[in-house]
mmCIF file of C-alpha atoms in Angstrom:
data_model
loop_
_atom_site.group_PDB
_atom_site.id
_atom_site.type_symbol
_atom_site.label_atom_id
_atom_site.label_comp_id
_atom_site.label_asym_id
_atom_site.label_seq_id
_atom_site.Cartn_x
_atom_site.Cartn_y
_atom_site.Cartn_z
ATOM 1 C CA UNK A 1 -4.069 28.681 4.479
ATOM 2 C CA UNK A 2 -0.897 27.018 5.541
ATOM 3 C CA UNK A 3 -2.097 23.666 5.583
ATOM 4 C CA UNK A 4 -4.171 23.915 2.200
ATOM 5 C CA UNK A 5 -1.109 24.981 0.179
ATOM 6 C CA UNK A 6 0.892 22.290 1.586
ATOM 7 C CA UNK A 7 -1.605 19.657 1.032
ATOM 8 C CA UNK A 8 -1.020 20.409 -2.872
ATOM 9 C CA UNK A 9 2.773 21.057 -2.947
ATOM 10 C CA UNK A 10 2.971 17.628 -4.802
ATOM 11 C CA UNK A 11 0.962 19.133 -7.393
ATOM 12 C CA UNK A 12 3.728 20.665 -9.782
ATOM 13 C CA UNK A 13 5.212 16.737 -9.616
ATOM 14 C CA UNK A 14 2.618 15.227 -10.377
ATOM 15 C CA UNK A 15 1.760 17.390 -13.066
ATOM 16 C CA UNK A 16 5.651 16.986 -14.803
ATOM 17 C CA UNK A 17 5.027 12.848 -13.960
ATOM 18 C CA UNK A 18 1.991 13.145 -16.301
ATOM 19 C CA UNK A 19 3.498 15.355 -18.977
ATOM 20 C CA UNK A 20 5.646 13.126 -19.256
ATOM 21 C CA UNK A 21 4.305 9.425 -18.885
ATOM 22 C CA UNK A 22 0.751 10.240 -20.571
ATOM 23 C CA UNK A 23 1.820 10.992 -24.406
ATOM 24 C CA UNK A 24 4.479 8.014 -23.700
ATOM 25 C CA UNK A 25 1.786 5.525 -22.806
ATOM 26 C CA UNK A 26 -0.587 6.719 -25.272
ATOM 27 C CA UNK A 27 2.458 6.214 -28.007
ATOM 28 C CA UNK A 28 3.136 2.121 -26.320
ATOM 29 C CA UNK A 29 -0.798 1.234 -26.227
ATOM 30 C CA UNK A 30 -0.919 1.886 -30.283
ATOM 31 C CA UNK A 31 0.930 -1.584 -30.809
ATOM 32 C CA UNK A 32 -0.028 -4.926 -29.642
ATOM 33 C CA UNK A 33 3.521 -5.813 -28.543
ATOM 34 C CA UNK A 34 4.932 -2.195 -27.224
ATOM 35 C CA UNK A 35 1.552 -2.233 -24.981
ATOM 36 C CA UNK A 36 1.904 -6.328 -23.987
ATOM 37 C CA UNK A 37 6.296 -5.398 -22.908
ATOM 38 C CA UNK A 38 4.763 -2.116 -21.317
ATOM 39 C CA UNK A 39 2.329 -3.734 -18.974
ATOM 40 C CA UNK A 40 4.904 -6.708 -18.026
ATOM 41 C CA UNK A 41 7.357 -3.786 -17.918
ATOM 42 C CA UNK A 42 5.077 -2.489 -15.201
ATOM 43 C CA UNK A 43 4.288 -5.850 -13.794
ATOM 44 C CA UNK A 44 7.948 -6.468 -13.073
ATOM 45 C CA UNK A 45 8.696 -3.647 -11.349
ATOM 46 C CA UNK A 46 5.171 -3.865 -8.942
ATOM 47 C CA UNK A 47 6.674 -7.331 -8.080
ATOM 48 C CA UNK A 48 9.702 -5.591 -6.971
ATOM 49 C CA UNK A 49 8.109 -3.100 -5.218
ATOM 50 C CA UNK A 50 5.847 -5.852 -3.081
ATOM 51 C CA UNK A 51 8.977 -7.245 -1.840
ATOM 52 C CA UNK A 52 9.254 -3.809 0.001
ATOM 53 C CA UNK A 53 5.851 -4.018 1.222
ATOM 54 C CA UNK A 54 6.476 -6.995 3.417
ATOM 55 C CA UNK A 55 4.208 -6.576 6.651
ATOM 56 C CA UNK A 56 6.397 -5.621 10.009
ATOM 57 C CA UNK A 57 6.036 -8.082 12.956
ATOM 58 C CA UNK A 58 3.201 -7.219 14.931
ATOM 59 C CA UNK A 59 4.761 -7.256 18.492
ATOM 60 C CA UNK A 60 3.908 -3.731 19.930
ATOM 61 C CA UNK A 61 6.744 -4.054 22.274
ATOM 62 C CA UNK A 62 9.710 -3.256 19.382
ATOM 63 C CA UNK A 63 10.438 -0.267 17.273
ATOM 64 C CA UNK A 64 10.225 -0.198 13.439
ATOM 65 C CA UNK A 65 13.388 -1.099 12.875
ATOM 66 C CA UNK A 66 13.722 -3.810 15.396
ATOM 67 C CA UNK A 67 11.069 -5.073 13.953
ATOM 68 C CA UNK A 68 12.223 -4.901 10.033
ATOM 69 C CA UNK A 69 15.519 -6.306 11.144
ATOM 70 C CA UNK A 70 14.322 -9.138 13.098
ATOM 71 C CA UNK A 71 11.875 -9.940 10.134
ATOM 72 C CA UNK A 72 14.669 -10.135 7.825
ATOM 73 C CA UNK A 73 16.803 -12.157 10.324
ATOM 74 C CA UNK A 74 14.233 -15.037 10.530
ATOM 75 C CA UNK A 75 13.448 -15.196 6.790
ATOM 76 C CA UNK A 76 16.558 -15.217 5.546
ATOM 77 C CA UNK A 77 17.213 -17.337 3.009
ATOM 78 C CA UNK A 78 13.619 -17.945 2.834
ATOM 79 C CA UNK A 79 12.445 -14.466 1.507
ATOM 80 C CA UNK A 80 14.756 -15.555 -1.357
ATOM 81 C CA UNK A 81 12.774 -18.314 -2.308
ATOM 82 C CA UNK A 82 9.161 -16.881 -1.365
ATOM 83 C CA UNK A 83 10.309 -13.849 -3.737
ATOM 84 C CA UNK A 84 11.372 -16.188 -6.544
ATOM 85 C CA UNK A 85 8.201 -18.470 -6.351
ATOM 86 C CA UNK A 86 5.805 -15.577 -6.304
ATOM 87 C CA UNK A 87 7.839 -13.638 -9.093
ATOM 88 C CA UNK A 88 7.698 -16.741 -11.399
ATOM 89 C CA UNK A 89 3.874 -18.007 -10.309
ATOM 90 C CA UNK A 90 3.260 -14.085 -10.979
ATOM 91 C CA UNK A 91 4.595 -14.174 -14.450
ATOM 92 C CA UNK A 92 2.914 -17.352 -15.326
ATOM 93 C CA UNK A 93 -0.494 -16.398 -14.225
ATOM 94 C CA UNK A 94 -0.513 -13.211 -16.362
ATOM 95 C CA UNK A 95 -0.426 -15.447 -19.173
ATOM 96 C CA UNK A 96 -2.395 -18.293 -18.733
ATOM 97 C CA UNK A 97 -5.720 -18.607 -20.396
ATOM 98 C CA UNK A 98 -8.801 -17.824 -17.676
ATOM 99 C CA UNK A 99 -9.766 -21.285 -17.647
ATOM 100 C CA UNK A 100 -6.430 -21.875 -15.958
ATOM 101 C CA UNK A 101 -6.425 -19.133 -13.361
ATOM 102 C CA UNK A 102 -7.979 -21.397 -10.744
ATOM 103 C CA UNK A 103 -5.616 -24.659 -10.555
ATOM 104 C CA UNK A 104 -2.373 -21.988 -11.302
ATOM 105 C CA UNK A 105 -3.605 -20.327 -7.983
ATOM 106 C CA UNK A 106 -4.013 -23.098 -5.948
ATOM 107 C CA UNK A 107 -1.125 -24.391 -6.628
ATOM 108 C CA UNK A 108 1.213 -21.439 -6.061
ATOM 109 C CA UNK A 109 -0.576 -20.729 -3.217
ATOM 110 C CA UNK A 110 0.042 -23.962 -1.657
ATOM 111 C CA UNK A 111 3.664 -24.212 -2.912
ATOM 112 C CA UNK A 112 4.307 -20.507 -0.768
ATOM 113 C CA UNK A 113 2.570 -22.261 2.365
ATOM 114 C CA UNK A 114 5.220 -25.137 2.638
ATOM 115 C CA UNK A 115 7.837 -23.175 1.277
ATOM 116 C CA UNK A 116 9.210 -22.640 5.051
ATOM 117 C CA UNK A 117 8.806 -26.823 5.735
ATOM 118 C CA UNK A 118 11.802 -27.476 3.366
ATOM 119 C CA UNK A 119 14.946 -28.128 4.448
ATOM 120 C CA UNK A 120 17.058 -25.450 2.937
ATOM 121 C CA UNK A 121 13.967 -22.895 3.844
ATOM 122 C CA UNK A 122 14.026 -23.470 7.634
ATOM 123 C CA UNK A 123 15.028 -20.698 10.147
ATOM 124 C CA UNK A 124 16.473 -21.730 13.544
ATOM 125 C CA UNK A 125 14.843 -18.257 14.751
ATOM 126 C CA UNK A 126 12.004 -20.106 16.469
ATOM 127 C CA UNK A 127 10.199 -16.866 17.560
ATOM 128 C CA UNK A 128 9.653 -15.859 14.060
ATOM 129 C CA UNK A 129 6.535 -17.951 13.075
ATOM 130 C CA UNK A 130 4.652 -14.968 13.249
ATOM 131 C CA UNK A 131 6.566 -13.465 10.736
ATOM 132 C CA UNK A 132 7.189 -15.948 8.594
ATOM 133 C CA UNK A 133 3.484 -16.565 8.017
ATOM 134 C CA UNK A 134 2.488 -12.782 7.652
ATOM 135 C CA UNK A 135 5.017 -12.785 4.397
ATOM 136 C CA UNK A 136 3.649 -16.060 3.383
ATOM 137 C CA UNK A 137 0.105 -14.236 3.309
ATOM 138 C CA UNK A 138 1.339 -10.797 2.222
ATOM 139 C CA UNK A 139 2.571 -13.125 -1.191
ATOM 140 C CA UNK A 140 -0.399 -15.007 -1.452
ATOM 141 C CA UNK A 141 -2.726 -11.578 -1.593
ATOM 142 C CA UNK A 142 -0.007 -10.810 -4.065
ATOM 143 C CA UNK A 143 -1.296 -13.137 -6.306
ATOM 144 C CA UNK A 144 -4.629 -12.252 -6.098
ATOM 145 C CA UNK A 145 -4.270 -8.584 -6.322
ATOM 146 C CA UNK A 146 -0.969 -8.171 -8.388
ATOM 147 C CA UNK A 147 -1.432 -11.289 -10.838
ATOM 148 C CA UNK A 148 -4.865 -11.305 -11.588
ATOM 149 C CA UNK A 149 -4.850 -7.757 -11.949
ATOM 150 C CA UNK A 150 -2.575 -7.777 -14.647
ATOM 151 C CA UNK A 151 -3.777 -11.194 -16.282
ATOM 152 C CA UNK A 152 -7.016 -9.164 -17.198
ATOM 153 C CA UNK A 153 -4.732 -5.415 -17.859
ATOM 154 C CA UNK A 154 -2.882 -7.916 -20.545
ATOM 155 C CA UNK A 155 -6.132 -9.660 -21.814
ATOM 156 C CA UNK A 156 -7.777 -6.501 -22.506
ATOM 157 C CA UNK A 157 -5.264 -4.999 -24.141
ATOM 158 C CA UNK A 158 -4.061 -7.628 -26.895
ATOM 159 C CA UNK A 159 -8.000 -8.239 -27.593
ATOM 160 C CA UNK A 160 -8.464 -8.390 -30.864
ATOM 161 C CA UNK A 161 -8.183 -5.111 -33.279
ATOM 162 C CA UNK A 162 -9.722 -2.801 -30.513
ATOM 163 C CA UNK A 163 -7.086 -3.877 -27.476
ATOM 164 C CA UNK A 164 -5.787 -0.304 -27.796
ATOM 165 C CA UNK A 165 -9.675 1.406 -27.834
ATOM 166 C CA UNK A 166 -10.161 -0.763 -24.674
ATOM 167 C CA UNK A 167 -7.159 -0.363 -22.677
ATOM 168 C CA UNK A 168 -7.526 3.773 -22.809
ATOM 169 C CA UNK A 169 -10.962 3.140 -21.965
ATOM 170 C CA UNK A 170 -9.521 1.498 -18.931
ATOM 171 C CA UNK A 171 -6.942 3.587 -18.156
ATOM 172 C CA UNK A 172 -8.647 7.322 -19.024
ATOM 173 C CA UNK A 173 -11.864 6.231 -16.689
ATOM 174 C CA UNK A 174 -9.850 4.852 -14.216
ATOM 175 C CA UNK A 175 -7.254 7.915 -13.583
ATOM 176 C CA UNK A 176 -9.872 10.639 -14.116
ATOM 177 C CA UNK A 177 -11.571 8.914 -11.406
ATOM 178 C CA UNK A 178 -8.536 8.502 -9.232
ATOM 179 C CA UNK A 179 -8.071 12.209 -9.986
ATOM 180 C CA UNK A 180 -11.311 13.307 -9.007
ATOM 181 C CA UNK A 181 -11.381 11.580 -5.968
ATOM 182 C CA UNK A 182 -7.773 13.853 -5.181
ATOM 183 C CA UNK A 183 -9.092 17.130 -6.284
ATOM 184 C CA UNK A 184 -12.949 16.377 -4.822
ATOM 185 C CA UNK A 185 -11.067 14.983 -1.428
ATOM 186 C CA UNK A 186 -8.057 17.714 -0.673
ATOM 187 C CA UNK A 187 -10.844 21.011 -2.064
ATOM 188 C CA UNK A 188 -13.954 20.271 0.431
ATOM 189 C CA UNK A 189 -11.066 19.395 3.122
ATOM 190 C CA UNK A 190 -9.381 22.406 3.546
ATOM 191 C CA UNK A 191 -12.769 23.794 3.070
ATOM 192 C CA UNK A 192 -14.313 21.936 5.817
ATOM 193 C CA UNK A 193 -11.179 22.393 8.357
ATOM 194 C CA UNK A 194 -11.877 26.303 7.409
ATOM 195 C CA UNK A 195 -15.228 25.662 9.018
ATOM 196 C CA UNK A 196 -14.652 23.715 11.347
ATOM 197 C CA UNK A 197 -12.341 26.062 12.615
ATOM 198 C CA UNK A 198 -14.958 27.974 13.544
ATOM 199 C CA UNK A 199 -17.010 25.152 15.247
ATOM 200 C CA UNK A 200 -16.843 22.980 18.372
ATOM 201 C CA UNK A 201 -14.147 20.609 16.342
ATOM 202 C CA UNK A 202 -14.438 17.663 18.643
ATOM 203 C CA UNK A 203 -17.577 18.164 18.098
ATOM 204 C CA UNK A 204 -18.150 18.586 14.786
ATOM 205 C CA UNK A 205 -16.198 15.443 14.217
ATOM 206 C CA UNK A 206 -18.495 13.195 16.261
ATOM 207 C CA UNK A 207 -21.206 14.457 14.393
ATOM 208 C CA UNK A 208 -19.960 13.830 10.597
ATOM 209 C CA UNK A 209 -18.113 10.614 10.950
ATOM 210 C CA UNK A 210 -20.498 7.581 10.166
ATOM 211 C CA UNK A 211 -19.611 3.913 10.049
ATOM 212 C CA UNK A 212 -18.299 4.033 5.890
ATOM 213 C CA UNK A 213 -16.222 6.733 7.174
ATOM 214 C CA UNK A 214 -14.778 4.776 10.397
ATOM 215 C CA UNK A 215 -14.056 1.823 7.861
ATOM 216 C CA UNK A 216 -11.601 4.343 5.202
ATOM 217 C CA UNK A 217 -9.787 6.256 7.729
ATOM 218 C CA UNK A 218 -9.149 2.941 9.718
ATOM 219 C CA UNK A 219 -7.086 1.651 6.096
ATOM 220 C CA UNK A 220 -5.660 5.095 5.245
ATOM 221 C CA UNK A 221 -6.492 8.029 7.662
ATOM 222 C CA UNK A 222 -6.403 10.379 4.553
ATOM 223 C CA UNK A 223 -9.787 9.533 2.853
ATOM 224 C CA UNK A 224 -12.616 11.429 2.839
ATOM 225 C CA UNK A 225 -16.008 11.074 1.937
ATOM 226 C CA UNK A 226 -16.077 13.805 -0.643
ATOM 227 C CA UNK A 227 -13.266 11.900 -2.345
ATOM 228 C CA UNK A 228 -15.041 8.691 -2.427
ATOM 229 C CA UNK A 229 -18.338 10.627 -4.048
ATOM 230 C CA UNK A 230 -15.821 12.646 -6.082
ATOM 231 C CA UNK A 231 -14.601 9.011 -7.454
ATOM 232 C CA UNK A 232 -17.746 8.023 -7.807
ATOM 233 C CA UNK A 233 -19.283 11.057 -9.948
ATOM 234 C CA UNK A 234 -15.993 11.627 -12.055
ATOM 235 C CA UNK A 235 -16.090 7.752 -12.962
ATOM 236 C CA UNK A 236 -19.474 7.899 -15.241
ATOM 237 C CA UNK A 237 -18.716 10.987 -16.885
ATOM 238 C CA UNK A 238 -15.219 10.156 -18.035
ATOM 239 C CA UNK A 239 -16.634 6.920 -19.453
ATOM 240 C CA UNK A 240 -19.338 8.719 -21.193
ATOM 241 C CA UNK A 241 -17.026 11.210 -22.827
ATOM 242 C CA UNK A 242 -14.214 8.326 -23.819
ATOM 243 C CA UNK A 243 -15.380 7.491 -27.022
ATOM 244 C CA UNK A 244 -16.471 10.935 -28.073
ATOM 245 C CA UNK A 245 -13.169 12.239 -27.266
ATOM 246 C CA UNK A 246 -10.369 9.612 -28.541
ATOM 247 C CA UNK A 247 -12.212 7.064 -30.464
ATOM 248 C CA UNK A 248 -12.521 7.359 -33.989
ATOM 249 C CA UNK A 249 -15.265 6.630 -36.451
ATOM 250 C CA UNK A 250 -14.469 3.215 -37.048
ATOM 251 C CA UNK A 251 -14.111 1.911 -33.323
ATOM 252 C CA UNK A 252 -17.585 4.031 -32.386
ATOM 253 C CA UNK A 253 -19.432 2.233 -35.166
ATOM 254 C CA UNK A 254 -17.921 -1.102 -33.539
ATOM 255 C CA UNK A 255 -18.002 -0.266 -30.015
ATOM 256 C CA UNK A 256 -21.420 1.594 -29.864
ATOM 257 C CA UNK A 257 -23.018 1.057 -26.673
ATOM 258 C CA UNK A 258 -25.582 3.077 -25.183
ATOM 259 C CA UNK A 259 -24.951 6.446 -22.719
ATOM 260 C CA UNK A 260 -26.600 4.822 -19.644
ATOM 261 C CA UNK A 261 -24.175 1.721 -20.452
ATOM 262 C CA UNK A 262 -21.381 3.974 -20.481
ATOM 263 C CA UNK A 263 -22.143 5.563 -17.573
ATOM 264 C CA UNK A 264 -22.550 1.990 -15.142
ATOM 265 C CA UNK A 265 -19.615 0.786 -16.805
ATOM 266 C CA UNK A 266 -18.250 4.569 -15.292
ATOM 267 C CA UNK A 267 -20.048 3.966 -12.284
ATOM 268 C CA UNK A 268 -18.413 -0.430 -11.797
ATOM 269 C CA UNK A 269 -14.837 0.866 -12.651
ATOM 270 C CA UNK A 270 -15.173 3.611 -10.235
ATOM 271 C CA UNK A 271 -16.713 1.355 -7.354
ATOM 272 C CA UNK A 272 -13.820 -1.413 -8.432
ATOM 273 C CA UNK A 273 -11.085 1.170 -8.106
ATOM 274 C CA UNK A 274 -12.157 2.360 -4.662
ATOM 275 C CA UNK A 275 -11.686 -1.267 -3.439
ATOM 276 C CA UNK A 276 -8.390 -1.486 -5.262
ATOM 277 C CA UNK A 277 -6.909 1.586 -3.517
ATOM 278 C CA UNK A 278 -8.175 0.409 -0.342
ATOM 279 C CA UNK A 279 -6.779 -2.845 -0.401
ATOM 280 C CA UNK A 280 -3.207 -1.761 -1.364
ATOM 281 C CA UNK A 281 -3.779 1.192 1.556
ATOM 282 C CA UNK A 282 -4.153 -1.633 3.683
ATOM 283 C CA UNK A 283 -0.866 -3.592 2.698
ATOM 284 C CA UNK A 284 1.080 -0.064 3.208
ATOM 285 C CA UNK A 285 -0.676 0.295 6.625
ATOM 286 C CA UNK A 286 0.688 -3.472 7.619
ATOM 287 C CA UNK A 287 4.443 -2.300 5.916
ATOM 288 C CA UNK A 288 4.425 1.085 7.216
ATOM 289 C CA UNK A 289 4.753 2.520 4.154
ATOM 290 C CA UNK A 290 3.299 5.616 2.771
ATOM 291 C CA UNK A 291 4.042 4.812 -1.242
ATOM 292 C CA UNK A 292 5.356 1.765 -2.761
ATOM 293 C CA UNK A 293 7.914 3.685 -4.047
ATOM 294 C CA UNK A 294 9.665 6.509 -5.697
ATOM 295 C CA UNK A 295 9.903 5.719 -9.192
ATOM 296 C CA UNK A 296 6.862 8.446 -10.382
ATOM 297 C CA UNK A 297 7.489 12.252 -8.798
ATOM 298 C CA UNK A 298 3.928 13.630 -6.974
ATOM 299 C CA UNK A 299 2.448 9.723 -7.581
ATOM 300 C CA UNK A 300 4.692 7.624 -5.523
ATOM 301 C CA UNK A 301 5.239 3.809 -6.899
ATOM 302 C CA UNK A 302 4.232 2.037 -9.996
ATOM 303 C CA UNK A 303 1.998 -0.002 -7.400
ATOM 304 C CA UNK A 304 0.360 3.270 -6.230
ATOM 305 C CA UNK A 305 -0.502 3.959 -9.651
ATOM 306 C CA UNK A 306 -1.884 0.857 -10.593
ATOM 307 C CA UNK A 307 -3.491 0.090 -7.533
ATOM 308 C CA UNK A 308 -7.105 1.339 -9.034
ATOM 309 C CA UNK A 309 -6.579 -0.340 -12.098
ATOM 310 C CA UNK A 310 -6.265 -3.928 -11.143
ATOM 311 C CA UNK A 311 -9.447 -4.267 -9.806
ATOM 312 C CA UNK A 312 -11.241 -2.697 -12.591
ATOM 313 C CA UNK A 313 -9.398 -4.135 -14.996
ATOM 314 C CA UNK A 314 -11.540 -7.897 -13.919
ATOM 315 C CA UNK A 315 -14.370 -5.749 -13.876
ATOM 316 C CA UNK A 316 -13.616 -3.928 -17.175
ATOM 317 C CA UNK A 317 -12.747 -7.420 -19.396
ATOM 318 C CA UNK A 318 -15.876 -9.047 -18.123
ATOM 319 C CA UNK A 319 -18.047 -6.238 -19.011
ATOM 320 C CA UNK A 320 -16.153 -6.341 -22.078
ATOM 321 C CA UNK A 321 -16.858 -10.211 -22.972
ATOM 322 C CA UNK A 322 -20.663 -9.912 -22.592
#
């Protein structure tokens, strides 16, 4: 019983978070502009919050700290520029055209790979290669994930007269998912540790655990299986009811696309935000880190809350285009 109860003491926190930040996003989304300076807004601070997710050095033989501080040491002043570059390739990307995405890549990519060959860059810590080039690749993924992610969040939401029908598309099927997942995940755990507890655990373990499972609890020990199908069935429906909950007349007769599309669209964004959470799981894993941060009570950073979202948001905007 113990354990259960503590594994939702975030829930009155998360609860005030969304109180609060739901009616306020739904109020910035209305307008092209306020919802364009929100997701920026949001963008800025997720750039800010990957600086604290630099990987540690991977030398088993230091502590944490050793390891953080050494980092540091040997990339100092060159984490100043590496920041600035990616913060400023970052910003541009969001706001290129597509057809420009793959040459603005390349070339900030490239630019972060010599970064460390110019003279005012170089370290005379010699043993900090290793290092150096895991926060030249933590920045480059940065681009990828972070960047692209919010070049499509931005796209789809000044599109047209119905950016603000499709961003809350976005954003409702995404969340409900992400919450299923939670409630799905942390209710049949502490269900199946009650069993278990009556079982051979050891056991019982070797017996559930298959080779998807192996895979998510080697990224982030904490998932489940029933939160993955709990992402995966909440995904559909929430796209399904969308439109028959906060569209009105005018954007159903324009947006009118079948249930079973609805539902695969559900059933894409779900899949695409299972990858996204996994793939910032496995930057915090490299850093450390259990949140990006502490700006949002019960939900940790802006980056954990976004995580989802930036993967289905490509998904989302080409689904959109067809």
């Amino acid at each position: 019983m113990a354990q259960t109860s503590s594994s939702w003491r975030d829930l009155p926190r998360r609860i005030l978070t969304v109180a609060i930040g739901v009616p306020s996003i739904i109020l910035l989304l209305q307008n092209t502009v306020t919802s364009w300076l929100f997701f920026q807004g949001a963008h800025l601070i997720c750039l800010l919050e990957w600086r604290a997710l630099v990987p540690l050095l991977l030398s088993p033989s230091l502590s944490s700290a050793d390891k953080k501080r050494d980092g540091e040491d040997a990339l100092s002043p060159l984490s100043q520029y590496l920041m600035s570059v990616f913060s400023i390739a970052s910003f541009l990307i969001t706001i290129l055209p597509p057809a420009l995405l793959p040459p603005a890549l390349m070339a900030s990519g490239i630019l972060l790979r010599l970064l460390p060959h110019l003279p005012m860059c170089q370290t005379k810590v010699k043993s900090s290669a290793e290092y150096i080039y895991l926060t030249i690749q933590h920045y480059q993924f940065g681009l990828l994930y972070l960047s692209i992610g919010f070049h499509f969040i931005l796209r789809i939401a000044v599109s047209d007269n119905r950016g603000a029908y499709h961003i809350g598309n976005l954003l409702f099927v995404v969340w409900m998912s992400d919450t299923g997942a939670l409630i799905f995940g942390r209710v049949m755990k502490s269900t199946t540790t009650r069993q278990q507890q009556q079982q051979n655990q050891a056991e019982s373990k070797h017996n559930q655990k298959g080779f998807i499972l192996e895979c998510l609890q080697s990224i982030s020990p904490g998932k489940t299986m029933y939160g993955l199908f709990g992402a995966i069935i909440t995904g559909p429906i929430s796209a399904i009811l969308y439109p028959m909950a906060f569209a009105s007349s005018n954007e159903l007769s324009e947006v009118d696309n079948p249930l079973a599309q609805r539902a695969m669209l559900g059933f894409m964004l779900a899949i695409a935000g299972i990858i996204g959470d996994l793939a910032e799981s496995s930057v915090k894993r490299l850093s450390t880190k259990k949140d990006s941060g502490k700006l949002l009570p019960g939900h940790g950073g802006v980056v954990d809350r976004f995580d989802s979202l930036l993967s289905s948001a490509v998904v989302y905007y080409y689904w959109m285009s067809v």
